[in-house]
Amino acid sequence: MNMPEKHQFVVEQTDDLLPLSSERQRQRRVLAEASWRPLTLATWLLQATLVYQLSQNIQHARRGTRTLVPILFVCWQIILLATGALEEGWRFCISGKVKQRRKTRLVGDQVPFVDIIIVCCGEELDVILDTVRAACAQDYPGAQLRVLVADDGNDDLLEGSITALGKTSPCQLLYHRRPGKAGSKKGYKAGNMNSALVYADSVHTGNPVEFCAFLDCDMIVERDFLRACLGHLILEPNAGVVIVPQSFYNLPRNDPLYQSMHVHNWLDQVQHDTLDSTWETGPGVVFRRQAISNMDGFDEWVLMEDVIAGMLLNGLGWKTDYCYEQLQWGLIPDDLAAHIAQRKKWVVGTVRGAMIAAFGFHRTRMAQLSWRQRTVQVCYCIGPYVSAIHRTLLPLAFLLLMASKEPLVVSSHPIQLDRMLHIGFLIGICYRAQSMVTGYHCGYRMARRRTQGAIWLSPYLLVTIIKEFLPKCLAGLPMRFVPTGRLNSNLQERNSGLRATVWRRLIVMIIQQGLWYHLLVGTSAVSLLYRDYMSAQTHASRGDMCQHIWTHALAPGVDWLVYVDLLAPIMYALLPPIVSPRRELLEQTVVSGLETWHPAQSRRVEEWSASFWFEECPWIVAYAVCVYLRTKTCTT
């Protein structure tokens, strides 16, 4: 890695430590950091102890009582423990407190020349122009700023609008389209970005441009976006990119599908930054051009060029810095089908990125990773596979075990069963405590939403992963890059005036959008639970009934609540949220004669209603039933 030349730019830092928080929030975060590790280790230890107890019981059981099902149940528990450890283990690389950064700004008129490249491909004209105006209205000397709209949609109307806007823009504004058919050009978004860089260099005179920013066409940036990011890049010559959190202004109340990136922004990314392994998560980034050259531009095969770009930079010795400020506001997909398509695109990008990085062990591309960075990359690369096993295959396997009607637990003595039941109950308590501790960092409701979203999305992602490895004759059409702004369905379920009827929504979402799987698995879980309850009622004595309950449906280590989370999109289909038209979510301002639109203050925070807490009722009821059965019905 070649270090850039030093410049005489002025950068100021305040005493404010980011992310900003009150004294109470800081105390809660300190408590969370202190308690998460012992709590997680205790959970894993309890799970391992349960596996040991189950295995011992099988070994000591009489030959006539040994069946395959208890052995498979032990294997199920082992895989559950292993996948959980693989998902969360990287966080143990953090020693001490997480990193905090000072608020940083590049000040004065002596600033470097910067390109802002806005990539688009057929999105709505108004959306693109709002982003362009915000980019042109940066608090930055106009002579040192150039905005380039890179259009893969071949939109003549957009080209005319950019030409007209360029006459009043305080900075240079350019339009560029590369050859090819709209929407199907080589390399998709990454190809557009590479082409835009080549074009920008071809029309630039003077010294080479040292910095460039990339924005998606639906991301409206704050006026100090450039000064904030460049401040970090100038202070740290070995930083190749600065990443800004992605925030959204059209999130629905209660965020029922978990479309926010709040937990990722304020928990995962902060911890990644502490390990010098921040993910480059797409729009709202400022690169050092030399870093892009070192990695030979953006990979055009991976489908999602962002995270792999950050991984490659780390592997080449560059730092990826995280700016702990909300400086950009974008749009999430406004319907279920678009949300699913977006996440499927992300998982394909992860799978292909893992191949490029050789799962973090590529000899040349990952040669300069520290052991902490390599650990983060390995966990990221195996993440889709681990999640598919943990959240799709294991719940299905458990239902198959239940369908066998055989006991899951072989217990030779009531005391042993009691011990295992207590361990299982403590595991459940620890899981809930972990959710609450995570909530101290980023909000309990958001933490619960992410867990729920990962569960119901997992079946779609599993199928996508399988298709990625199948030959074309079996996989069908390959996954293509479709810009998020063009992903939509005709249900318009969040538009109160135009949404389809509830019956049409249910039919389309269940049959065409894949919710039949969630309905089938959820119904199967309820049926098996009810069947087992009725089987327990056939026993003559209360002791035999309780023995049946604790060795079948409510065996230690079992979690039926995962099937409740699986039904979240069904509830969404029945009661979708309402979101106002986009323009009503924005406020108009005028900067240097340029009309700009930014999100209203009320749209800069997540909205929650009291109805969210009704979703917590299932686990409260479940634990209450277990306690009642244990203390009142099944007492010895």
Short mmCIF file of N, CA and C in Angstrom, two decimals, residues 397-456:
data_model
loop_
_atom_site.label_atom_id
_atom_site.label_comp_id
_atom_site.label_asym_id
_atom_site.label_seq_id
_atom_site.Cartn_x
_atom_site.Cartn_y
_atom_site.Cartn_z
N ALA A 397 -36.17 -29.43 11.23
CA ALA A 397 -35.73 -30.71 11.79
C ALA A 397 -36.45 -31.02 13.09
N PHE A 398 -36.68 -29.99 13.90
CA PHE A 398 -37.38 -30.22 15.16
C PHE A 398 -38.82 -30.69 14.92
N LEU A 399 -39.49 -30.10 13.94
CA LEU A 399 -40.86 -30.54 13.64
C LEU A 399 -40.88 -31.99 13.17
N LEU A 400 -39.86 -32.39 12.42
CA LEU A 400 -39.79 -33.79 11.99
C LEU A 400 -39.58 -34.72 13.18
N LEU A 401 -38.77 -34.30 14.14
CA LEU A 401 -38.59 -35.10 15.35
C LEU A 401 -39.90 -35.21 16.12
N MET A 402 -40.62 -34.11 16.20
CA MET A 402 -41.91 -34.13 16.89
C MET A 402 -42.91 -35.03 16.17
N ALA A 403 -42.85 -35.04 14.85
CA ALA A 403 -43.80 -35.85 14.07
C ALA A 403 -43.59 -37.34 14.28
N SER A 404 -42.42 -37.73 14.77
CA SER A 404 -42.15 -39.16 15.00
C SER A 404 -42.93 -39.74 16.17
N LYS A 405 -43.44 -38.87 17.05
CA LYS A 405 -44.18 -39.27 18.25
C LYS A 405 -43.30 -39.95 19.30
N GLU A 406 -42.00 -40.02 19.03
CA GLU A 406 -41.07 -40.62 19.99
C GLU A 406 -40.63 -39.57 21.00
N PRO A 407 -40.26 -39.99 22.22
CA PRO A 407 -39.74 -39.02 23.19
C PRO A 407 -38.41 -38.44 22.73
N LEU A 408 -38.23 -37.15 22.97
CA LEU A 408 -36.98 -36.49 22.60
C LEU A 408 -35.90 -36.72 23.65
N VAL A 409 -36.32 -37.01 24.86
CA VAL A 409 -35.41 -37.16 25.99
C VAL A 409 -35.59 -38.53 26.60
N VAL A 410 -34.47 -39.21 26.84
CA VAL A 410 -34.50 -40.47 27.57
C VAL A 410 -34.08 -40.17 29.00
N SER A 411 -34.98 -40.37 29.94
CA SER A 411 -34.69 -40.06 31.33
C SER A 411 -34.83 -41.32 32.16
N SER A 412 -33.74 -41.70 32.81
CA SER A 412 -33.77 -42.90 33.64
C SER A 412 -34.19 -42.61 35.07
N HIS A 413 -34.22 -41.32 35.45
CA HIS A 413 -34.57 -40.97 36.82
C HIS A 413 -35.20 -39.58 36.83
N PRO A 414 -36.25 -39.36 37.65
CA PRO A 414 -36.90 -38.04 37.69
C PRO A 414 -35.96 -36.91 38.07
N ILE A 415 -34.99 -37.18 38.93
CA ILE A 415 -34.06 -36.12 39.35
C ILE A 415 -33.24 -35.63 38.16
N GLN A 416 -32.83 -36.55 37.30
CA GLN A 416 -32.08 -36.15 36.11
C GLN A 416 -32.93 -35.29 35.19
N LEU A 417 -34.18 -35.66 35.02
CA LEU A 417 -35.08 -34.86 34.18
C LEU A 417 -35.29 -33.48 34.78
N ASP A 418 -35.45 -33.42 36.11
CA ASP A 418 -35.60 -32.12 36.77
C ASP A 418 -34.39 -31.23 36.51
N ARG A 419 -33.22 -31.82 36.61
CA ARG A 419 -31.99 -31.06 36.41
C ARG A 419 -31.95 -30.49 34.99
N MET A 420 -32.29 -31.30 34.01
CA MET A 420 -32.27 -30.84 32.62
C MET A 420 -33.34 -29.77 32.36
N LEU A 421 -34.49 -29.92 32.99
CA LEU A 421 -35.55 -28.91 32.83
C LEU A 421 -35.11 -27.58 33.40
N HIS A 422 -34.45 -27.60 34.53
CA HIS A 422 -33.95 -26.36 35.12
C HIS A 422 -32.91 -25.71 34.21
N ILE A 423 -32.04 -26.53 33.63
CA ILE A 423 -31.03 -25.99 32.71
C ILE A 423 -31.71 -25.37 31.49
N GLY A 424 -32.71 -26.07 30.93
CA GLY A 424 -33.43 -25.54 29.78
C GLY A 424 -34.13 -24.23 30.09
N PHE A 425 -34.72 -24.13 31.28
CA PHE A 425 -35.39 -22.89 31.67
C PHE A 425 -34.38 -21.76 31.80
N LEU A 426 -33.21 -22.04 32.38
CA LEU A 426 -32.17 -21.01 32.52
C LEU A 426 -31.66 -20.55 31.15
N ILE A 427 -31.57 -21.48 30.20
CA ILE A 427 -31.15 -21.10 28.84
C ILE A 427 -32.14 -20.10 28.25
N GLY A 428 -33.43 -20.38 28.42
CA GLY A 428 -34.45 -19.45 27.91
C GLY A 428 -34.35 -18.09 28.56
N ILE A 429 -34.12 -18.06 29.87
CA ILE A 429 -33.98 -16.78 30.58
C ILE A 429 -32.75 -16.03 30.06
N CYS A 430 -31.66 -16.74 29.84
CA CYS A 430 -30.44 -16.10 29.33
C CYS A 430 -30.66 -15.51 27.94
N TYR A 431 -31.39 -16.21 27.09
CA TYR A 431 -31.68 -15.68 25.76
C TYR A 431 -32.43 -14.35 25.86
N ARG A 432 -33.43 -14.30 26.72
CA ARG A 432 -34.20 -13.06 26.88
C ARG A 432 -33.33 -11.97 27.47
N ALA A 433 -32.48 -12.33 28.41
CA ALA A 433 -31.59 -11.34 29.01
C ALA A 433 -30.62 -10.79 27.96
N GLN A 434 -30.16 -11.64 27.05
CA GLN A 434 -29.28 -11.17 25.97
C GLN A 434 -29.98 -10.15 25.09
N SER A 435 -31.25 -10.37 24.80
CA SER A 435 -32.02 -9.41 23.99
C SER A 435 -32.11 -8.07 24.71
N MET A 436 -32.31 -8.11 26.01
CA MET A 436 -32.41 -6.87 26.77
C MET A 436 -31.07 -6.15 26.83
N VAL A 437 -29.99 -6.90 26.99
CA VAL A 437 -28.66 -6.30 27.03
C VAL A 437 -28.33 -5.67 25.67
N THR A 438 -28.66 -6.36 24.59
CA THR A 438 -28.47 -5.78 23.26
C THR A 438 -29.28 -4.50 23.12
N GLY A 439 -30.46 -4.48 23.71
CA GLY A 439 -31.31 -3.30 23.67
C GLY A 439 -30.69 -2.09 24.33
N TYR A 440 -29.78 -2.30 25.28
CA TYR A 440 -29.10 -1.17 25.91
C TYR A 440 -28.24 -0.42 24.91
N HIS A 441 -27.77 -1.10 23.87
CA HIS A 441 -26.96 -0.46 22.83
C HIS A 441 -27.81 0.24 21.79
N CYS A 442 -28.88 -0.40 21.36
CA CYS A 442 -29.59 0.09 20.18
C CYS A 442 -31.11 0.04 20.31
N GLY A 443 -31.62 -0.25 21.50
CA GLY A 443 -33.07 -0.31 21.70
C GLY A 443 -33.58 -1.73 21.67
N TYR A 444 -34.32 -2.12 22.70
CA TYR A 444 -34.82 -3.49 22.79
C TYR A 444 -35.75 -3.81 21.63
N ARG A 445 -36.60 -2.86 21.26
CA ARG A 445 -37.57 -3.13 20.20
C ARG A 445 -36.87 -3.41 18.87
N MET A 446 -35.82 -2.64 18.57
CA MET A 446 -35.08 -2.89 17.34
C MET A 446 -34.34 -4.22 17.38
N ALA A 447 -33.80 -4.57 18.55
CA ALA A 447 -33.11 -5.85 18.68
C ALA A 447 -34.08 -7.01 18.46
N ARG A 448 -35.28 -6.89 18.99
CA ARG A 448 -36.28 -7.94 18.78
C ARG A 448 -36.71 -8.01 17.32
N ARG A 449 -36.86 -6.84 16.70
CA ARG A 449 -37.25 -6.82 15.29
C ARG A 449 -36.21 -7.51 14.42
N ARG A 450 -34.93 -7.27 14.70
CA ARG A 450 -33.90 -7.90 13.87
C ARG A 450 -33.92 -9.42 14.03
N THR A 451 -34.08 -9.89 15.25
CA THR A 451 -34.16 -11.34 15.46
C THR A 451 -35.34 -11.92 14.70
N GLN A 452 -36.48 -11.26 14.81
CA GLN A 452 -37.69 -11.72 14.13
C GLN A 452 -37.51 -11.70 12.62
N GLY A 453 -36.95 -10.60 12.10
CA GLY A 453 -36.75 -10.49 10.66
C GLY A 453 -35.80 -11.54 10.12
N ALA A 454 -34.75 -11.86 10.87
CA ALA A 454 -33.81 -12.88 10.42
C ALA A 454 -34.48 -14.25 10.32
N ILE A 455 -35.43 -14.52 11.20
CA ILE A 455 -36.10 -15.83 11.21
C ILE A 455 -37.02 -15.98 10.01
N TRP A 456 -37.90 -15.00 9.77
CA TRP A 456 -38.87 -15.20 8.69
C TRP A 456 -38.25 -15.00 7.30
#
